Short mmCIF file of C-alpha atoms in Angstrom, two decimals:
data_model
loop_
_atom_site.label_atom_id
_atom_site.label_comp_id
_atom_site.label_asym_id
_atom_site.label_seq_id
_atom_site.Cartn_x
_atom_site.Cartn_y
_atom_site.Cartn_z
CA MET A 284 0.06 0.00 -0.03
CA ILE A 285 1.26 3.40 -0.93
CA ARG A 286 1.06 5.91 1.87
CA PRO A 287 -0.91 8.99 1.06
CA PHE A 288 0.38 12.68 1.09
CA GLY A 289 -1.71 15.26 2.99
CA TYR A 290 -1.70 18.90 1.95
CA PHE A 291 -2.91 21.88 3.98
CA VAL A 292 -3.94 24.86 1.62
CA HIS A 293 -4.39 28.38 2.99
CA HIS A 294 -7.38 29.94 1.29
CA GLN A 295 -6.30 33.57 1.16
CA GLY A 296 -5.27 34.58 -2.36
CA ARG A 297 -5.04 32.24 -5.27
CA GLY A 298 -1.38 31.13 -5.30
CA HIS A 299 -1.63 28.51 -2.59
CA ALA A 300 -4.42 26.58 -4.44
CA GLU A 301 -2.85 27.00 -7.87
CA ARG A 302 0.56 25.40 -6.84
CA CYS A 303 -1.22 22.73 -4.91
CA ALA A 304 -3.07 21.76 -8.12
CA ALA A 305 0.20 21.88 -10.12
CA ILE A 306 1.82 19.50 -7.82
CA ALA A 307 -1.21 17.19 -7.67
CA HIS A 308 -1.15 16.85 -11.46
CA ALA A 309 2.60 16.11 -11.42
CA LEU A 310 2.60 13.48 -8.66
CA PRO A 311 2.14 9.85 -9.60
CA ALA A 312 -1.46 8.73 -10.10
CA GLU A 313 -0.94 5.91 -7.57
CA ARG A 314 -0.06 8.40 -4.82
CA PRO A 315 -3.27 9.27 -2.97
CA LEU A 316 -3.49 12.97 -2.10
CA THR A 317 -5.94 14.47 0.54
CA LEU A 318 -6.25 18.31 0.67
CA PHE A 319 -7.39 20.24 3.79
CA CYS A 320 -8.73 23.68 3.10
CA ALA A 321 -11.40 26.12 4.39
CA ARG A 322 -12.72 26.38 0.75
CA ASP A 323 -13.13 23.78 -1.94
CA ASP A 324 -14.04 26.23 -4.79
CA ILE A 325 -10.68 27.92 -5.17
CA PHE A 326 -8.92 25.08 -6.87
CA PRO A 327 -8.31 24.68 -10.65
CA ALA A 328 -9.24 21.12 -11.97
CA LEU A 329 -7.76 18.41 -9.94
CA PRO A 330 -6.88 14.74 -10.88
CA ALA A 331 -9.10 11.81 -9.72
CA HIS A 332 -6.78 10.61 -6.99
CA VAL A 333 -7.22 13.85 -5.06
CA GLU A 334 -9.77 14.26 -2.25
CA ILE A 335 -10.72 17.67 -0.72
CA ARG A 336 -11.74 17.87 3.00
CA ARG A 337 -13.14 21.12 4.02
CA ILE A 338 -12.18 22.43 7.42
CA PRO A 339 -13.30 25.58 9.29
CA SER A 340 -11.11 28.64 8.78
CA LEU A 341 -8.33 28.97 11.37
CA PHE A 342 -8.45 32.71 11.65
CA GLU A 343 -12.11 33.73 10.65
CA PRO A 344 -14.67 33.46 13.45
CA GLY A 345 -17.75 31.46 12.76
CA GLY A 346 -20.06 32.97 15.46
CA ASP A 347 -19.68 30.49 18.31
CA GLU A 348 -16.37 31.76 19.61
CA GLN A 349 -15.73 32.61 23.27
CA GLY A 350 -14.14 36.06 23.35
CA SER A 351 -13.47 36.28 27.01
CA MET A 352 -10.23 34.43 26.93
CA ASP A 353 -8.17 37.00 25.15
CA TRP A 354 -6.33 37.91 28.41
CA VAL A 355 -4.50 34.59 28.19
CA PRO A 356 -1.19 35.38 26.31
CA THR A 357 -0.32 33.57 23.01
CA PRO A 358 3.04 31.87 23.19
CA GLN A 359 5.70 33.07 20.81
CA THR A 360 5.74 29.69 18.88
CA LEU A 361 2.18 30.40 17.75
CA HIS A 362 0.74 33.04 15.50
CA CYS A 363 -3.03 32.72 15.46
CA ALA A 364 -4.28 30.34 18.19
CA PRO A 365 -7.21 32.04 20.07
CA LEU A 366 -8.79 30.10 22.91
CA GLY A 367 -12.43 29.04 22.91
CA TRP A 368 -12.86 28.64 19.07
CA PRO A 369 -14.88 25.52 18.13
CA GLY A 370 -13.91 25.87 14.49
CA ILE A 371 -10.21 25.49 15.26
CA ARG A 372 -10.93 22.45 17.35
CA ALA A 373 -12.97 20.89 14.45
CA ALA A 374 -10.21 21.62 11.97
CA MET A 375 -7.46 20.23 14.04
CA ALA A 376 -9.49 17.12 14.90
CA THR A 377 -10.21 16.53 11.23
CA ILE A 378 -6.53 16.65 10.40
CA SER A 379 -5.21 14.73 13.35
CA GLY A 380 -7.88 12.04 12.85
CA TRP A 381 -6.71 11.74 9.27
CA PHE A 382 -3.19 11.34 10.42
CA HIS A 383 -4.22 8.46 12.62
CA ALA A 384 -6.35 6.81 10.07
CA ALA A 385 -4.24 7.34 6.93
CA ASP A 386 -0.84 6.85 8.16
CA PRO A 387 0.57 9.47 5.60
CA ALA A 388 3.91 9.59 4.22
CA LEU A 389 4.15 13.28 4.18
CA MET A 390 2.13 16.36 5.14
CA ILE A 391 2.73 19.54 2.86
CA CYS A 392 1.76 22.71 4.54
CA ASP A 393 1.04 25.77 2.51
CA VAL A 394 1.03 27.63 4.88
CA SER A 395 0.49 27.62 8.65
CA ALA A 396 3.03 27.48 11.41
CA GLU A 397 0.40 25.84 13.61
CA ILE A 398 -0.55 23.05 11.05
CA ALA A 399 3.11 22.45 10.50
CA GLN A 400 3.72 21.97 14.16
CA LEU A 401 0.66 19.84 14.54
CA ALA A 402 2.02 17.41 12.01
CA ARG A 403 5.32 17.23 13.84
CA ILE A 404 3.55 16.70 17.22
CA CYS A 405 1.47 13.94 15.60
CA SER A 406 4.70 12.30 14.36
CA VAL A 407 3.98 12.97 10.71
CA PRO A 408 6.86 14.41 8.55
CA HIS A 409 5.97 17.58 6.94
CA VAL A 410 7.16 19.92 4.17
CA LYS A 411 6.82 23.55 4.83
CA VAL A 412 6.20 25.88 1.96
CA LEU A 413 8.76 28.71 2.15
CA GLN A 414 7.57 32.37 1.76
CA HIS A 415 9.39 35.67 1.86
CA GLY A 416 9.13 37.88 4.79
CA ASN A 417 10.50 38.70 8.15
CA ARG A 418 9.97 35.16 9.56
CA THR A 419 12.72 34.72 12.11
CA ASP A 420 10.05 34.58 14.95
CA PRO A 421 9.89 31.44 16.98
CA GLY A 422 6.66 30.23 15.34
CA HIS A 423 8.02 30.22 11.76
CA GLN A 424 11.34 28.86 12.97
CA SER A 425 9.74 25.96 14.82
CA ALA A 426 7.83 25.08 11.63
CA TYR A 427 10.88 25.30 9.52
CA ASP A 428 13.32 23.55 11.97
CA GLY A 429 10.87 20.62 12.37
CA ALA A 430 10.30 20.21 8.62
CA ALA A 431 11.67 17.28 6.65
CA GLY A 432 12.09 19.67 3.84
CA LEU A 433 11.27 23.16 2.52
CA LEU A 434 9.49 24.05 -0.76
CA ALA A 435 10.04 27.48 -2.35
CA PRO A 436 7.84 28.46 -5.26
CA PHE A 437 10.45 30.81 -6.69
CA HIS A 438 13.98 30.74 -8.12
CA ALA A 439 16.99 30.19 -5.74
CA ASP A 440 18.37 33.61 -6.86
CA LEU A 441 15.30 35.13 -5.00
CA ALA A 442 16.33 33.62 -1.62
CA GLN A 443 16.62 36.13 1.28
CA PRO A 444 20.29 36.77 2.28
CA GLU A 445 19.69 35.62 5.91
CA TRP A 446 18.61 32.09 4.79
CA SER A 447 21.51 29.89 5.90
CA THR A 448 23.42 27.46 3.67
CA ALA A 449 21.97 24.63 5.62
CA MET A 450 18.48 25.96 5.13
CA ARG A 451 18.85 26.34 1.45
CA ALA A 452 20.16 22.80 1.14
CA ARG A 453 16.95 21.44 2.53
CA THR A 454 14.91 23.57 0.09
CA CYS A 455 13.55 22.70 -3.25
CA PHE A 456 13.45 25.94 -5.34
CA ALA A 457 10.77 25.68 -8.18
CA GLY A 458 10.50 29.02 -9.98
CA GLY A 459 7.08 29.39 -11.58
CA LEU A 460 5.49 26.70 -9.61
CA GLY A 461 1.62 26.71 -9.87
CA VAL A 462 1.56 29.52 -12.47
CA ASP A 463 0.88 29.18 -16.15
CA THR A 464 3.91 30.92 -17.52
CA ARG A 465 3.15 30.36 -21.15
CA VAL A 466 3.36 33.88 -22.72
CA PRO A 467 1.21 34.68 -25.71
CA GLU A 468 2.69 36.59 -28.57
CA ARG A 469 2.50 40.50 -28.05
CA GLU A 470 0.27 41.00 -31.17
CA VAL A 471 -2.09 38.23 -30.34
CA ALA A 472 -2.33 39.38 -26.70
CA ARG A 473 -3.08 42.94 -27.87
CA GLN A 474 -5.87 41.78 -30.02
CA ARG A 475 -7.36 39.84 -27.12
CA VAL A 476 -7.25 42.86 -24.75
CA GLY A 477 -8.36 45.36 -27.43
CA VAL A 478 -5.15 47.51 -27.55
CA GLY A 479 -3.88 48.77 -30.82
CA ALA A 480 -0.51 47.51 -32.16
CA GLU A 481 1.11 51.00 -31.90
CA GLU A 482 -0.39 52.11 -28.65
CA GLU A 483 1.79 52.56 -25.61
CA MET A 484 0.29 50.40 -22.97
CA ILE A 485 0.92 50.72 -19.16
CA LEU A 486 -0.58 47.91 -17.20
CA VAL A 487 -1.36 48.23 -13.43
CA LEU A 488 -1.99 44.86 -11.77
CA SER A 489 -3.14 43.99 -8.20
CA GLY A 490 -3.27 40.47 -7.12
CA GLY A 491 -6.00 38.64 -5.23
CA GLY A 492 -4.61 38.74 -1.73
CA GLY A 493 -5.40 42.33 -0.74
CA GLY A 494 -7.31 45.62 -1.43
CA GLY A 495 -5.34 46.79 -4.39
CA PHE A 496 -3.72 50.01 -5.31
CA ALA A 497 -5.23 53.45 -4.55
CA GLN A 498 -6.98 55.40 -7.36
CA ALA A 499 -5.54 58.85 -6.71
CA PRO A 500 -1.83 58.12 -7.46
CA LEU A 501 -2.69 56.14 -10.57
CA GLY A 502 -4.56 59.19 -11.86
CA VAL A 503 -1.41 61.25 -11.30
CA GLY A 504 0.63 58.72 -13.19
CA ALA A 505 -1.83 58.73 -16.12
CA ARG A 506 -1.72 62.45 -16.22
CA ALA A 507 2.11 62.39 -16.35
CA TYR A 508 1.94 60.10 -19.37
CA PRO A 509 -1.01 61.40 -21.37
CA SER A 510 0.19 59.61 -24.56
CA ALA A 511 0.04 56.14 -22.95
CA ARG A 512 -3.03 54.03 -22.42
CA TRP A 513 -3.25 53.00 -18.77
CA ILE A 514 -5.18 49.90 -17.96
CA THR A 515 -5.71 48.50 -14.54
CA ILE A 516 -6.83 44.98 -13.65
CA GLY A 517 -7.61 43.60 -10.14
CA ALA A 518 -8.77 45.63 -7.25
CA VAL A 519 -8.46 49.44 -7.04
CA GLN A 520 -9.26 51.40 -3.89
CA ARG A 521 -11.45 54.31 -4.75
CA ASP A 522 -10.44 57.75 -3.58
CA TRP A 523 -13.07 60.57 -3.41
CA HIS A 524 -10.45 63.08 -4.34
CA ALA A 525 -9.04 61.30 -7.31
CA THR A 526 -9.12 63.20 -10.55
CA GLU A 527 -8.51 60.87 -13.30
CA PRO A 528 -7.74 61.69 -16.97
CA ALA A 529 -9.43 59.99 -19.95
CA ASN A 530 -6.39 57.73 -20.66
CA ILE A 531 -6.95 55.43 -17.72
CA GLU A 532 -9.33 52.46 -17.68
CA HIS A 533 -10.30 50.19 -14.69
CA ARG A 534 -11.23 46.62 -15.80
CA GLY A 535 -11.37 44.96 -12.41
CA TRP A 536 -10.95 41.21 -12.26
CA VAL A 537 -10.30 39.64 -15.53
CA ASP A 538 -9.83 35.97 -16.73
CA ASN A 539 -6.90 36.82 -18.93
CA ALA A 540 -4.30 38.51 -16.77
CA ALA A 541 -1.48 36.89 -18.80
CA ASP A 542 -2.79 38.48 -22.04
CA HIS A 543 -2.77 41.86 -20.39
CA ILE A 544 0.71 41.33 -19.17
CA ALA A 545 2.08 40.18 -22.52
CA ALA A 546 0.34 43.14 -24.21
CA ALA A 547 1.94 45.74 -21.91
CA ASP A 548 4.96 47.93 -22.67
CA LEU A 549 5.46 48.33 -18.83
CA VAL A 550 3.89 46.71 -15.80
CA ILE A 551 3.25 48.33 -12.43
CA ALA A 552 2.31 45.55 -10.03
CA SER A 553 2.45 44.40 -6.45
CA THR A 554 4.74 41.41 -5.49
CA GLY A 555 2.35 38.50 -4.73
CA ASN A 556 3.83 35.22 -5.94
CA THR A 557 1.54 34.58 -8.88
CA THR A 558 1.98 38.08 -10.15
CA CYS A 559 5.72 37.89 -9.77
CA GLN A 560 5.99 34.70 -11.83
CA GLN A 561 3.70 35.91 -14.65
CA ILE A 562 5.59 39.17 -15.11
CA LEU A 563 9.00 37.51 -14.96
CA ALA A 564 7.82 34.94 -17.59
CA ALA A 565 6.67 37.60 -19.92
CA ALA A 566 9.93 39.60 -19.31
CA ARG A 567 8.34 43.04 -19.17
CA PRO A 568 9.68 46.28 -17.64
CA TRP A 569 8.46 46.13 -14.20
CA LEU A 570 7.81 48.74 -11.49
CA ALA A 571 7.19 46.63 -8.36
CA VAL A 572 5.37 48.31 -5.56
CA PRO A 573 4.76 45.89 -2.56
CA GLU A 574 1.48 45.84 -0.74
CA TRP A 575 1.12 45.29 3.01
CA ARG A 576 1.09 41.69 4.08
CA TYR A 577 1.80 39.96 7.25
CA PHE A 578 5.52 39.60 8.11
CA ASP A 579 6.32 42.25 5.31
CA GLU A 580 6.21 39.33 2.84
CA GLN A 581 5.78 41.54 -0.28
CA HIS A 582 8.43 44.07 0.83
CA ARG A 583 10.96 41.34 1.44
CA LYS A 584 10.09 39.75 -1.92
CA ALA A 585 10.47 43.15 -3.45
CA ASP A 586 13.99 43.42 -1.85
CA ALA A 587 14.86 40.02 -3.45
CA LEU A 588 13.58 41.03 -6.85
CA GLY A 589 15.61 44.24 -6.76
CA ALA A 590 18.76 42.49 -5.63
CA ALA A 591 18.38 40.04 -8.50
CA GLY A 592 18.06 42.78 -11.09
CA VAL A 593 14.59 41.80 -12.30
CA ALA A 594 12.45 44.67 -11.18
CA THR A 595 12.62 48.32 -10.21
CA ILE A 596 11.32 48.73 -6.69
CA ARG A 597 9.39 51.54 -5.04
CA PRO A 598 8.01 51.26 -1.42
CA HIS A 599 4.75 52.93 -2.52
CA LEU A 600 3.28 54.40 -5.72
CA PRO A 601 4.94 57.59 -6.77
CA SER A 602 3.04 60.72 -5.31
CA SER A 603 3.83 63.39 -8.08
CA ALA A 604 4.23 63.56 -11.79
CA GLN A 605 7.97 64.09 -11.33
CA ASP A 606 8.23 60.96 -9.19
CA TRP A 607 6.25 58.96 -11.72
CA THR A 608 8.51 60.07 -14.55
CA GLY A 609 11.68 59.16 -12.52
CA ALA A 610 10.29 55.76 -11.50
CA ILE A 611 9.13 54.67 -15.03
CA THR A 612 12.41 55.96 -16.59
CA GLU A 613 14.31 53.84 -14.19
CA ALA A 614 12.17 50.75 -14.81
CA ARG A 615 12.77 51.05 -18.49
CA ALA A 616 16.54 51.60 -18.06
CA ASN A 617 17.00 48.66 -15.65
CA HIS A 618 15.00 46.15 -17.85
CA ALA A 619 16.84 42.84 -18.11
CA PRO A 620 14.49 40.41 -19.97
CA ALA A 621 16.95 37.50 -20.09
CA ARG A 622 17.55 37.74 -16.44
CA GLN A 623 13.78 37.83 -15.79
CA ARG A 624 13.12 34.76 -17.94
CA ALA A 625 15.77 32.84 -16.14
CA MET A 626 13.80 33.01 -12.96
CA ILE A 627 11.26 30.54 -14.35
CA GLU A 628 11.96 26.85 -14.42
CA ASP A 629 10.91 24.80 -17.40
CA MET A 630 8.95 22.17 -15.44
CA PRO A 631 8.62 23.46 -11.90
CA ALA A 632 5.67 21.16 -10.85
CA ASP A 633 7.58 18.04 -12.12
CA LYS A 634 10.73 19.14 -10.21
CA ALA A 635 8.66 19.61 -6.99
CA ALA A 636 6.81 16.30 -7.34
CA LEU A 637 10.09 14.31 -8.01
CA TRP A 638 11.67 15.97 -5.00
CA LEU A 639 8.64 15.19 -2.80
CA GLU A 640 8.69 11.47 -3.89
CA ALA A 641 12.44 11.19 -3.29
CA LEU A 642 11.92 12.78 0.20
CA ALA A 643 9.18 10.45 1.02
CA ASP A 644 11.40 7.42 -0.07
CA ARG A 645 14.14 8.63 2.11
CA LEU A 646 11.87 9.14 5.13
CA TRP A 647 10.47 5.73 4.90
CA THR A 648 13.50 3.72 3.84
CA PRO A 649 15.06 1.80 6.80
CA ALA A 650 18.18 3.51 8.05
CA SER A 651 20.36 0.55 7.26
CA THR A 652 19.52 1.00 3.33
CA ALA A 653 18.87 4.70 3.36
CA PRO A 654 20.23 6.44 0.20
CA SER A 655 23.22 8.68 0.43
CA ALA A 656 22.75 12.44 0.67
CA SER A 657 24.11 12.99 -2.79
CA SER A 658 21.31 10.90 -4.30
CA LEU A 659 18.65 13.17 -2.73
CA GLU A 660 19.62 16.43 -4.37
CA THR A 661 16.86 18.39 -6.01
CA PRO A 662 16.40 16.69 -9.39
CA THR A 663 17.39 18.52 -12.56
CA LEU A 664 14.74 18.49 -15.31
#
């Protein structure tokens, strides 16, 4: 009997579910896979050997929570562990009960320090998905230190400088994991999004994990470049004081973000993982403006992108026409398309799946016949 893999999927944003689906398709069909998530409607199509078990959200109250226990301090090894929440008990019972019944080979955690530690406490080896951010706190470090391996859905050149050699050696870096990085031809993409072949197009893109960029500074930017056609996709925060010119258009959520990116002459975007991989694959001039996230995730990712020379970074949207001119001029001057494309693996899901299978084999192979460390290096595809 082949032991199953478990997989916890955080339901905020889209990237967690998309890379889970990519790995699910790349894993062998004979490997059972059970997903645990607070939503079952966020996943792309999944193969037949995958089961989804819905669990209550670990951080959204359901109405039956006891709120009078907040005076009890949270230990530093935990992030979100309020007392008196029936939903959290139900989620943990579902997962730990499955651990007991299924005897899994591996639990993949994307992402929760608490779920990762639960797996370790229940004597189940886990893989922790690695994200950017200031994550040196005891909670994250406990999850990382107790993991059998780490999985990074980005290129090794985007690793943070404080990550040790030992930590990187335990990590499978898979740039482009979970993202459709096929790039349509510019002319075809422009036809699809309704932009003329000779028009200058500036795309503003916000991902699905937050509230999006503010309207007012985008209006200032569009006024600074009146000859360009500005198109925004994703969320835009409305400002009552915004005065927008006629050359900016808000399209909201679209199903063809890749077409918009491929059609653009320059992209202004936040630094969520899916957004990053799509822009890097398209190799467009990029003004990267990180949004607020827990643990400064997008800001630390922006630092890594800037250090790798694949994006021009600003901590916030420019606030004047002069600042917009300087930022866009710099983004165009710094453009390094070959370096951007090099951030994307040819077959990242297959690389991750092979690594997971090799890790499971190592974990469950008796010590006397365990493979050597050299045979467990991340596979090259």
